[in-house]
Amino acid sequence: MASVAAVALTLTACGGPGETGAPNPRGLEKPVLNVGVVPVPDSAPLQIAQQRGFFREEGLTVRAKPIKASPEATPMLLNGSMDLALLNYVSTFTAQDKGAISFKLVADSYQGTSNSFALLTGKDSRIATPADLRGKKIAVPAVRSVTDLLLAVRLRTAGLDPARDVTVTPIPLAGMGAALRQGSVDAVAAVEPFVTGVQNEHGARRLADLVTGPTRDFPIAGWGGTARFAERNPKTVAAFQRAIGKALRVAADRDEVVKAIPAYTRIPAETAAAITLGSFPATLDAARLERVAALMREFGYLSRTPDIASMLVAQPR
């Protein structure tokens, strides 16, 4: 198994095979798209669409632009240097709630499944259950992130108040194993491939699944941009939706996702084959995303409940 350092993610900022320019017979408003991609398993549908020529079939050239996390895309979406991006729903709804940007979501991309996010503790720790974390320190990739939210729900299920009974501290995913080994934290809340990496490198024990019960099949990320872009480029958005829709149907086959991941990340093929992957919903459904918003409101992430339906661009027929 590759080390956690080796699975630090990267992405080549270019189009895929066959995406180097195309005529515009469909009259697309913007046939060349700059799309922000976080090089994690969530983004696999875009890579599949590139590899299979689905964008080219729609008259699109897609230039993948690497971003570390979806909040990084917000200023670029606002200034027009980026057209669409992979957006995790927690940060997207947070930004919308703050009035920083008006988002439109055009396609789903990734959904958590059992053990794709997990709570881990040290191999010699006496902590046996999440309830034993009272008074302990837990690492998350970022506060008020999707992982932080999943952790909060799991702690409450265990009878703890996540705001009072534990201390949550942000630590980059690549540093979680070392923090656990050194004893600077008592547990870590991580996402694949880091869940598997921390276990294999540091002997960490899986304490709890974070995608279970109230967070079962939890929506994680989708593709979107600004309302202004969607309104000005309806044919372009519809073409992108059709191409990604084809890729999402391909992504229902885990083997296809495993083959795609090493092409746009530094996750080796053997690691991609071993990690727990989420799923790739083929449709963008308001009711599913409202689950995310409801939990965010419940745990104080949002000042008001967003109108999710108004944020979705209808799927083309």
mmCIF file of N, CA and C in Angstrom, residues 85-201:
data_model
loop_
_atom_site.group_PDB
_atom_site.id
_atom_site.type_symbol
_atom_site.label_atom_id
_atom_site.label_comp_id
_atom_site.label_asym_id
_atom_site.label_seq_id
_atom_site.Cartn_x
_atom_site.Cartn_y
_atom_site.Cartn_z
ATOM 1 N N ALA A 85 -17.280 23.922 -11.494
ATOM 2 C CA ALA A 85 -16.323 23.280 -10.591
ATOM 3 C C ALA A 85 -17.008 22.158 -9.831
ATOM 4 N N LEU A 86 -16.193 21.248 -9.310
ATOM 5 C CA LEU A 86 -16.703 20.272 -8.356
ATOM 6 C C LEU A 86 -16.923 21.006 -7.042
ATOM 7 N N LEU A 87 -18.143 20.969 -6.533
ATOM 8 C CA LEU A 87 -18.507 21.717 -5.334
ATOM 9 C C LEU A 87 -19.007 20.760 -4.258
ATOM 10 N N ASN A 88 -18.358 20.759 -3.087
ATOM 11 C CA ASN A 88 -18.939 19.951 -2.019
ATOM 12 C C ASN A 88 -20.124 20.723 -1.444
ATOM 13 N N TYR A 89 -21.165 19.996 -1.109
ATOM 14 C CA TYR A 89 -22.429 20.639 -0.777
ATOM 15 C C TYR A 89 -22.373 21.442 0.515
ATOM 16 N N VAL A 90 -21.588 21.007 1.477
ATOM 17 C CA VAL A 90 -21.534 21.738 2.743
ATOM 18 C C VAL A 90 -20.944 23.135 2.544
ATOM 19 N N SER A 91 -19.804 23.228 1.895
ATOM 20 C CA SER A 91 -19.205 24.547 1.680
ATOM 21 C C SER A 91 -20.030 25.387 0.717
ATOM 22 N N THR A 92 -20.681 24.743 -0.241
ATOM 23 C CA THR A 92 -21.519 25.463 -1.209
ATOM 24 C C THR A 92 -22.720 26.104 -0.523
ATOM 25 N N PHE A 93 -23.410 25.330 0.315
ATOM 26 C CA PHE A 93 -24.570 25.882 1.012
ATOM 27 C C PHE A 93 -24.148 26.943 2.027
ATOM 28 N N THR A 94 -22.951 26.776 2.608
ATOM 29 C CA THR A 94 -22.448 27.774 3.549
ATOM 30 C C THR A 94 -22.187 29.101 2.840
ATOM 31 N N ALA A 95 -21.518 29.049 1.688
ATOM 32 C CA ALA A 95 -21.227 30.268 0.934
ATOM 33 C C ALA A 95 -22.512 30.940 0.469
ATOM 34 N N GLN A 96 -23.469 30.148 0.037
ATOM 35 C CA GLN A 96 -24.751 30.708 -0.410
ATOM 36 C C GLN A 96 -25.465 31.374 0.766
ATOM 37 N N ASP A 97 -25.398 30.746 1.923
ATOM 38 C CA ASP A 97 -26.057 31.284 3.109
ATOM 39 C C ASP A 97 -25.465 32.630 3.517
ATOM 40 N N LYS A 98 -24.148 32.776 3.304
ATOM 41 C CA LYS A 98 -23.471 34.019 3.657
ATOM 42 C C LYS A 98 -23.662 35.108 2.609
ATOM 43 N N GLY A 99 -24.275 34.768 1.485
ATOM 44 C CA GLY A 99 -24.474 35.743 0.422
ATOM 45 C C GLY A 99 -23.232 36.008 -0.398
ATOM 46 N N ALA A 100 -22.223 35.135 -0.274
ATOM 47 C CA ALA A 100 -20.968 35.335 -0.992
ATOM 48 C C ALA A 100 -21.119 35.087 -2.485
ATOM 49 N N ILE A 101 -22.075 34.253 -2.860
ATOM 50 C CA ILE A 101 -22.236 33.852 -4.248
ATOM 51 C C ILE A 101 -23.611 33.203 -4.417
ATOM 52 N N SER A 102 -24.155 33.309 -5.613
ATOM 53 C CA SER A 102 -25.407 32.617 -5.936
ATOM 54 C C SER A 102 -25.057 31.436 -6.832
ATOM 55 N N PHE A 103 -25.172 30.221 -6.291
ATOM 56 C CA PHE A 103 -24.783 29.015 -7.010
ATOM 57 C C PHE A 103 -25.942 28.413 -7.793
ATOM 58 N N LYS A 104 -25.573 27.730 -8.864
ATOM 59 C CA LYS A 104 -26.477 26.813 -9.540
ATOM 60 C C LYS A 104 -25.759 25.471 -9.655
ATOM 61 N N LEU A 105 -26.446 24.404 -9.289
ATOM 62 C CA LEU A 105 -25.901 23.056 -9.381
ATOM 63 C C LEU A 105 -26.437 22.411 -10.645
ATOM 64 N N VAL A 106 -25.550 21.801 -11.429
ATOM 65 C CA VAL A 106 -25.959 21.267 -12.727
ATOM 66 C C VAL A 106 -25.955 19.741 -12.779
ATOM 67 N N ALA A 107 -25.199 19.087 -11.907
ATOM 68 C CA ALA A 107 -25.150 17.618 -11.896
ATOM 69 C C ALA A 107 -24.608 17.141 -10.568
ATOM 70 N N ASP A 108 -25.048 15.975 -10.144
ATOM 71 C CA ASP A 108 -24.486 15.349 -8.950
ATOM 72 C C ASP A 108 -23.152 14.725 -9.324
ATOM 73 N N SER A 109 -22.375 14.293 -8.332
ATOM 74 C CA SER A 109 -21.132 13.602 -8.635
ATOM 75 C C SER A 109 -20.814 12.489 -7.650
ATOM 76 N N TYR A 110 -20.979 12.726 -6.338
ATOM 77 C CA TYR A 110 -20.463 11.749 -5.378
ATOM 78 C C TYR A 110 -21.325 11.684 -4.131
ATOM 79 N N GLN A 111 -21.489 10.474 -3.647
ATOM 80 C CA GLN A 111 -22.292 10.214 -2.460
ATOM 81 C C GLN A 111 -21.506 9.298 -1.532
ATOM 82 N N GLY A 112 -21.464 9.626 -0.250
ATOM 83 C CA GLY A 112 -20.763 8.785 0.702
ATOM 84 C C GLY A 112 -21.483 7.461 0.900
ATOM 85 N N THR A 113 -20.705 6.431 1.104
ATOM 86 C CA THR A 113 -21.242 5.119 1.437
ATOM 87 C C THR A 113 -20.528 4.615 2.690
ATOM 88 N N SER A 114 -21.002 3.539 3.234
ATOM 89 C CA SER A 114 -20.458 3.016 4.481
ATOM 90 C C SER A 114 -18.945 2.885 4.426
ATOM 91 N N ASN A 115 -18.284 3.504 5.426
ATOM 92 C CA ASN A 115 -16.837 3.452 5.617
ATOM 93 C C ASN A 115 -16.019 4.251 4.609
ATOM 94 N N SER A 116 -16.666 5.044 3.746
ATOM 95 C CA SER A 116 -15.898 5.951 2.894
ATOM 96 C C SER A 116 -15.370 7.130 3.711
ATOM 97 N N PHE A 117 -16.020 7.427 4.826
ATOM 98 C CA PHE A 117 -15.539 8.358 5.849
ATOM 99 C C PHE A 117 -15.535 7.571 7.156
ATOM 100 N N ALA A 118 -14.489 7.736 7.962
ATOM 101 C CA ALA A 118 -14.426 6.933 9.184
ATOM 102 C C ALA A 118 -13.732 7.692 10.308
ATOM 103 N N LEU A 119 -14.051 7.287 11.519
ATOM 104 C CA LEU A 119 -13.422 7.799 12.740
ATOM 105 C C LEU A 119 -12.410 6.755 13.185
ATOM 106 N N LEU A 120 -11.160 7.189 13.372
ATOM 107 C CA LEU A 120 -10.067 6.273 13.694
ATOM 108 C C LEU A 120 -9.393 6.691 14.994
ATOM 109 N N THR A 121 -8.847 5.719 15.695
ATOM 110 C CA THR A 121 -8.063 6.002 16.891
ATOM 111 C C THR A 121 -6.770 5.193 16.842
ATOM 112 N N GLY A 122 -5.847 5.479 17.730
ATOM 113 C CA GLY A 122 -4.551 4.812 17.712
ATOM 114 C C GLY A 122 -4.641 3.328 18.010
ATOM 115 N N LYS A 123 -3.648 2.597 17.542
ATOM 116 C CA LYS A 123 -3.692 1.139 17.687
ATOM 117 C C LYS A 123 -3.650 0.703 19.149
ATOM 118 N N ASP A 124 -3.031 1.512 20.020
ATOM 119 C CA ASP A 124 -2.932 1.154 21.437
ATOM 120 C C ASP A 124 -3.894 1.963 22.312
ATOM 121 N N SER A 125 -4.795 2.697 21.678
ATOM 122 C CA SER A 125 -5.722 3.540 22.437
ATOM 123 C C SER A 125 -6.711 2.695 23.228
ATOM 124 N N ARG A 126 -7.094 3.214 24.393
ATOM 125 C CA ARG A 126 -8.116 2.543 25.205
ATOM 126 C C ARG A 126 -9.528 2.957 24.804
ATOM 127 N N ILE A 127 -9.619 3.846 23.855
ATOM 128 C CA ILE A 127 -10.934 4.279 23.372
ATOM 129 C C ILE A 127 -11.557 3.135 22.579
ATOM 130 N N ALA A 128 -12.730 2.699 23.004
ATOM 131 C CA ALA A 128 -13.363 1.539 22.371
ATOM 132 C C ALA A 128 -14.596 1.902 21.562
ATOM 133 N N THR A 129 -15.262 2.983 21.924
ATOM 134 C CA THR A 129 -16.475 3.397 21.234
ATOM 135 C C THR A 129 -16.470 4.922 21.104
ATOM 136 N N PRO A 130 -17.285 5.477 20.213
ATOM 137 C CA PRO A 130 -17.364 6.945 20.120
ATOM 138 C C PRO A 130 -17.747 7.601 21.441
ATOM 139 N N ALA A 131 -18.525 6.927 22.268
ATOM 140 C CA ALA A 131 -18.915 7.503 23.562
ATOM 141 C C ALA A 131 -17.717 7.743 24.468
ATOM 142 N N ASP A 132 -16.636 7.004 24.245
ATOM 143 C CA ASP A 132 -15.427 7.166 25.057
ATOM 144 C C ASP A 132 -14.636 8.422 24.700
ATOM 145 N N LEU A 133 -15.094 9.177 23.710
ATOM 146 C CA LEU A 133 -14.364 10.364 23.262
ATOM 147 C C LEU A 133 -14.687 11.609 24.076
ATOM 148 N N ARG A 134 -15.528 11.478 25.075
ATOM 149 C CA ARG A 134 -15.837 12.638 25.907
ATOM 150 C C ARG A 134 -14.539 13.223 26.500
ATOM 151 N N GLY A 135 -14.341 14.527 26.321
ATOM 152 C CA GLY A 135 -13.150 15.188 26.821
ATOM 153 C C GLY A 135 -11.914 15.001 25.952
ATOM 154 N N LYS A 136 -12.069 14.351 24.798
ATOM 155 C CA LYS A 136 -10.919 14.055 23.948
ATOM 156 C C LYS A 136 -10.808 15.059 22.793
ATOM 157 N N LYS A 137 -9.661 14.990 22.107
ATOM 158 C CA LYS A 137 -9.384 15.860 20.969
ATOM 159 C C LYS A 137 -9.460 15.048 19.678
ATOM 160 N N ILE A 138 -10.200 15.576 18.694
ATOM 161 C CA ILE A 138 -10.414 14.865 17.434
ATOM 162 C C ILE A 138 -9.991 15.758 16.269
ATOM 163 N N ALA A 139 -9.237 15.194 15.339
ATOM 164 C CA ALA A 139 -8.806 15.937 14.155
ATOM 165 C C ALA A 139 -9.832 15.808 13.036
ATOM 166 N N VAL A 140 -10.082 16.920 12.357
ATOM 167 C CA VAL A 140 -10.895 16.936 11.136
ATOM 168 C C VAL A 140 -10.095 17.685 10.072
ATOM 169 N N PRO A 141 -10.363 17.454 8.788
ATOM 170 C CA PRO A 141 -9.611 18.172 7.746
ATOM 171 C C PRO A 141 -9.813 19.685 7.816
ATOM 172 N N ALA A 142 -11.021 20.110 8.164
ATOM 173 C CA ALA A 142 -11.339 21.544 8.307
ATOM 174 C C ALA A 142 -12.592 21.652 9.157
ATOM 175 N N VAL A 143 -12.678 22.700 9.951
ATOM 176 C CA VAL A 143 -13.887 22.902 10.744
ATOM 177 C C VAL A 143 -15.024 23.318 9.814
ATOM 178 N N ARG A 144 -16.227 22.979 10.199
ATOM 179 C CA ARG A 144 -17.428 23.268 9.413
ATOM 180 C C ARG A 144 -17.335 22.696 8.000
ATOM 181 N N SER A 145 -16.677 21.573 7.873
ATOM 182 C CA SER A 145 -16.561 20.869 6.601
ATOM 183 C C SER A 145 -17.531 19.701 6.598
ATOM 184 N N VAL A 146 -17.626 19.005 5.479
ATOM 185 C CA VAL A 146 -18.517 17.848 5.420
ATOM 186 C C VAL A 146 -18.074 16.782 6.415
ATOM 187 N N THR A 147 -16.764 16.585 6.579
ATOM 188 C CA THR A 147 -16.277 15.588 7.535
ATOM 189 C C THR A 147 -16.617 16.001 8.962
ATOM 190 N N ASP A 148 -16.482 17.276 9.252
ATOM 191 C CA ASP A 148 -16.827 17.797 10.572
ATOM 192 C C ASP A 148 -18.311 17.579 10.860
ATOM 193 N N LEU A 149 -19.146 17.802 9.864
ATOM 194 C CA LEU A 149 -20.589 17.597 10.033
ATOM 195 C C LEU A 149 -20.904 16.123 10.265
ATOM 196 N N LEU A 150 -20.303 15.250 9.475
ATOM 197 C CA LEU A 150 -20.534 13.813 9.650
ATOM 198 C C LEU A 150 -20.092 13.367 11.048
ATOM 199 N N LEU A 151 -18.970 13.905 11.503
ATOM 200 C CA LEU A 151 -18.481 13.582 12.850
ATOM 201 C C LEU A 151 -19.472 14.055 13.908
ATOM 202 N N ALA A 152 -19.983 15.278 13.759
ATOM 203 C CA ALA A 152 -20.915 15.826 14.744
ATOM 204 C C ALA A 152 -22.159 14.958 14.870
ATOM 205 N N VAL A 153 -22.671 14.498 13.732
ATOM 206 C CA VAL A 153 -23.861 13.641 13.763
ATOM 207 C C VAL A 153 -23.547 12.329 14.476
ATOM 208 N N ARG A 154 -22.368 11.760 14.187
ATOM 209 C CA ARG A 154 -22.003 10.474 14.805
ATOM 210 C C ARG A 154 -21.806 10.621 16.306
ATOM 211 N N LEU A 155 -21.206 11.721 16.740
ATOM 212 C CA LEU A 155 -20.999 11.943 18.169
ATOM 213 C C LEU A 155 -22.335 12.104 18.890
ATOM 214 N N ARG A 156 -23.243 12.836 18.281
ATOM 215 C CA ARG A 156 -24.554 13.010 18.911
ATOM 216 C C ARG A 156 -25.278 11.676 19.014
ATOM 217 N N THR A 157 -25.153 10.841 17.994
ATOM 218 C CA THR A 157 -25.755 9.506 18.039
ATOM 219 C C THR A 157 -25.198 8.696 19.202
ATOM 220 N N ALA A 158 -23.926 8.970 19.548
ATOM 221 C CA ALA A 158 -23.283 8.262 20.668
ATOM 222 C C ALA A 158 -23.596 8.905 22.018
ATOM 223 N N GLY A 159 -24.430 9.943 22.018
ATOM 224 C CA GLY A 159 -24.827 10.575 23.265
ATOM 225 C C GLY A 159 -23.962 11.743 23.689
ATOM 226 N N LEU A 160 -23.104 12.229 22.798
ATOM 227 C CA LEU A 160 -22.220 13.344 23.125
ATOM 228 C C LEU A 160 -22.713 14.635 22.473
ATOM 229 N N ASP A 161 -22.377 15.738 23.074
ATOM 230 C CA ASP A 161 -22.626 17.047 22.484
ATOM 231 C C ASP A 161 -21.344 17.450 21.752
ATOM 232 N N PRO A 162 -21.363 17.476 20.419
ATOM 233 C CA PRO A 162 -20.114 17.746 19.687
ATOM 234 C C PRO A 162 -19.537 19.125 19.950
ATOM 235 N N ALA A 163 -20.370 20.053 20.423
ATOM 236 C CA ALA A 163 -19.878 21.403 20.693
ATOM 237 C C ALA A 163 -19.250 21.535 22.072
ATOM 238 N N ARG A 164 -19.576 20.633 22.991
ATOM 239 C CA ARG A 164 -19.116 20.776 24.372
ATOM 240 C C ARG A 164 -18.286 19.597 24.887
ATOM 241 N N ASP A 165 -18.569 18.420 24.384
ATOM 242 C CA ASP A 165 -17.956 17.229 24.977
ATOM 243 C C ASP A 165 -16.629 16.829 24.353
ATOM 244 N N VAL A 166 -16.294 17.388 23.188
ATOM 245 C CA VAL A 166 -15.023 17.069 22.537
ATOM 246 C C VAL A 166 -14.395 18.366 22.032
ATOM 247 N N THR A 167 -13.114 18.296 21.732
ATOM 248 C CA THR A 167 -12.412 19.407 21.086
ATOM 249 C C THR A 167 -12.067 18.972 19.668
ATOM 250 N N VAL A 168 -12.527 19.742 18.695
ATOM 251 C CA VAL A 168 -12.245 19.439 17.291
ATOM 252 C C VAL A 168 -11.159 20.380 16.805
ATOM 253 N N THR A 169 -10.128 19.822 16.172
ATOM 254 C CA THR A 169 -9.011 20.628 15.701
ATOM 255 C C THR A 169 -8.711 20.312 14.242
ATOM 256 N N PRO A 170 -8.466 21.327 13.403
ATOM 257 C CA PRO A 170 -8.175 21.061 11.991
ATOM 258 C C PRO A 170 -6.735 20.590 11.784
ATOM 259 N N ILE A 171 -6.594 19.481 11.072
ATOM 260 C CA ILE A 171 -5.283 18.943 10.698
ATOM 261 C C ILE A 171 -5.408 18.428 9.265
ATOM 262 N N PRO A 172 -4.490 18.789 8.383
ATOM 263 C CA PRO A 172 -4.560 18.265 7.016
ATOM 264 C C PRO A 172 -4.610 16.740 7.009
ATOM 265 N N LEU A 173 -5.332 16.197 6.051
ATOM 266 C CA LEU A 173 -5.498 14.749 5.990
ATOM 267 C C LEU A 173 -4.157 14.018 5.963
ATOM 268 N N ALA A 174 -3.203 14.555 5.219
ATOM 269 C CA ALA A 174 -1.906 13.881 5.109
ATOM 270 C C ALA A 174 -1.145 13.854 6.432
ATOM 271 N N GLY A 175 -1.522 14.716 7.385
ATOM 272 C CA GLY A 175 -0.825 14.746 8.661
ATOM 273 C C GLY A 175 -1.544 14.035 9.780
ATOM 274 N N MET A 176 -2.692 13.457 9.499
ATOM 275 C CA MET A 176 -3.492 12.858 10.568
ATOM 276 C C MET A 176 -2.834 11.637 11.195
ATOM 277 N N GLY A 177 -2.206 10.816 10.378
ATOM 278 C CA GLY A 177 -1.572 9.618 10.920
ATOM 279 C C GLY A 177 -0.478 9.963 11.912
ATOM 280 N N ALA A 178 0.350 10.943 11.552
ATOM 281 C CA ALA A 178 1.430 11.350 12.441
ATOM 282 C C ALA A 178 0.882 11.957 13.728
ATOM 283 N N ALA A 179 -0.183 12.760 13.606
ATOM 284 C CA ALA A 179 -0.783 13.366 14.800
ATOM 285 C C ALA A 179 -1.326 12.305 15.735
ATOM 286 N N LEU A 180 -1.894 11.276 15.190
ATOM 287 C CA LEU A 180 -2.432 10.186 15.996
ATOM 288 C C LEU A 180 -1.299 9.412 16.663
ATOM 289 N N ARG A 181 -0.263 9.146 15.915
ATOM 290 C CA ARG A 181 0.876 8.393 16.457
ATOM 291 C C ARG A 181 1.586 9.168 17.556
ATOM 292 N N GLN A 182 1.695 10.492 17.373
ATOM 293 C CA GLN A 182 2.401 11.328 18.353
ATOM 294 C C GLN A 182 1.548 11.651 19.575
ATOM 295 N N GLY A 183 0.243 11.356 19.498
ATOM 296 C CA GLY A 183 -0.626 11.596 20.626
ATOM 297 C C GLY A 183 -1.135 13.019 20.753
ATOM 298 N N SER A 184 -0.964 13.827 19.696
ATOM 299 C CA SER A 184 -1.471 15.201 19.750
ATOM 300 C C SER A 184 -2.985 15.245 19.582
ATOM 301 N N VAL A 185 -3.567 14.163 19.062
ATOM 302 C CA VAL A 185 -5.021 14.002 19.025
ATOM 303 C C VAL A 185 -5.350 12.580 19.471
ATOM 304 N N ASP A 186 -6.587 12.401 19.906
ATOM 305 C CA ASP A 186 -7.016 11.078 20.374
ATOM 306 C C ASP A 186 -7.713 10.272 19.286
ATOM 307 N N ALA A 187 -8.201 10.968 18.271
ATOM 308 C CA ALA A 187 -8.899 10.306 17.170
ATOM 309 C C ALA A 187 -8.858 11.230 15.967
ATOM 310 N N VAL A 188 -9.092 10.674 14.794
ATOM 311 C CA VAL A 188 -9.143 11.468 13.560
ATOM 312 C C VAL A 188 -10.381 11.081 12.769
ATOM 313 N N ALA A 189 -10.993 12.075 12.146
ATOM 314 C CA ALA A 189 -12.111 11.848 11.235
ATOM 315 C C ALA A 189 -11.577 12.060 9.827
ATOM 316 N N ALA A 190 -11.556 11.014 9.035
ATOM 317 C CA ALA A 190 -10.889 11.065 7.736
ATOM 318 C C ALA A 190 -11.771 10.494 6.631
ATOM 319 N N VAL A 191 -11.335 10.741 5.408
ATOM 320 C CA VAL A 191 -12.022 10.258 4.204
ATOM 321 C C VAL A 191 -11.025 9.433 3.407
ATOM 322 N N GLU A 192 -11.524 8.506 2.620
ATOM 323 C CA GLU A 192 -10.631 7.750 1.749
ATOM 324 C C GLU A 192 -10.000 8.673 0.697
ATOM 325 N N PRO A 193 -8.731 8.377 0.292
ATOM 326 C CA PRO A 193 -7.927 7.191 0.592
ATOM 327 C C PRO A 193 -7.165 7.260 1.914
ATOM 328 N N PHE A 194 -7.346 8.338 2.680
ATOM 329 C CA PHE A 194 -6.563 8.519 3.901
ATOM 330 C C PHE A 194 -6.996 7.579 5.018
ATOM 331 N N VAL A 195 -8.263 7.160 5.021
ATOM 332 C CA VAL A 195 -8.702 6.177 6.018
ATOM 333 C C VAL A 195 -7.843 4.918 5.903
ATOM 334 N N THR A 196 -7.741 4.400 4.690
ATOM 335 C CA THR A 196 -6.944 3.198 4.464
ATOM 336 C C THR A 196 -5.465 3.458 4.722
ATOM 337 N N GLY A 197 -4.970 4.632 4.318
ATOM 338 C CA GLY A 197 -3.558 4.951 4.516
ATOM 339 C C GLY A 197 -3.171 5.022 5.979
ATOM 340 N N VAL A 198 -3.988 5.682 6.798
ATOM 341 C CA VAL A 198 -3.681 5.806 8.225
ATOM 342 C C VAL A 198 -3.725 4.439 8.905
ATOM 343 N N GLN A 199 -4.641 3.595 8.482
ATOM 344 C CA GLN A 199 -4.708 2.252 9.058
ATOM 345 C C GLN A 199 -3.467 1.439 8.691
ATOM 346 N N ASN A 200 -3.109 1.465 7.421
ATOM 347 C CA ASN A 200 -2.005 0.627 6.972
ATOM 348 C C ASN A 200 -0.646 1.123 7.457
ATOM 349 N N GLU A 201 -0.451 2.436 7.515
ATOM 350 C CA GLU A 201 0.855 2.972 7.889
ATOM 351 C C GLU A 201 1.061 3.091 9.392
#
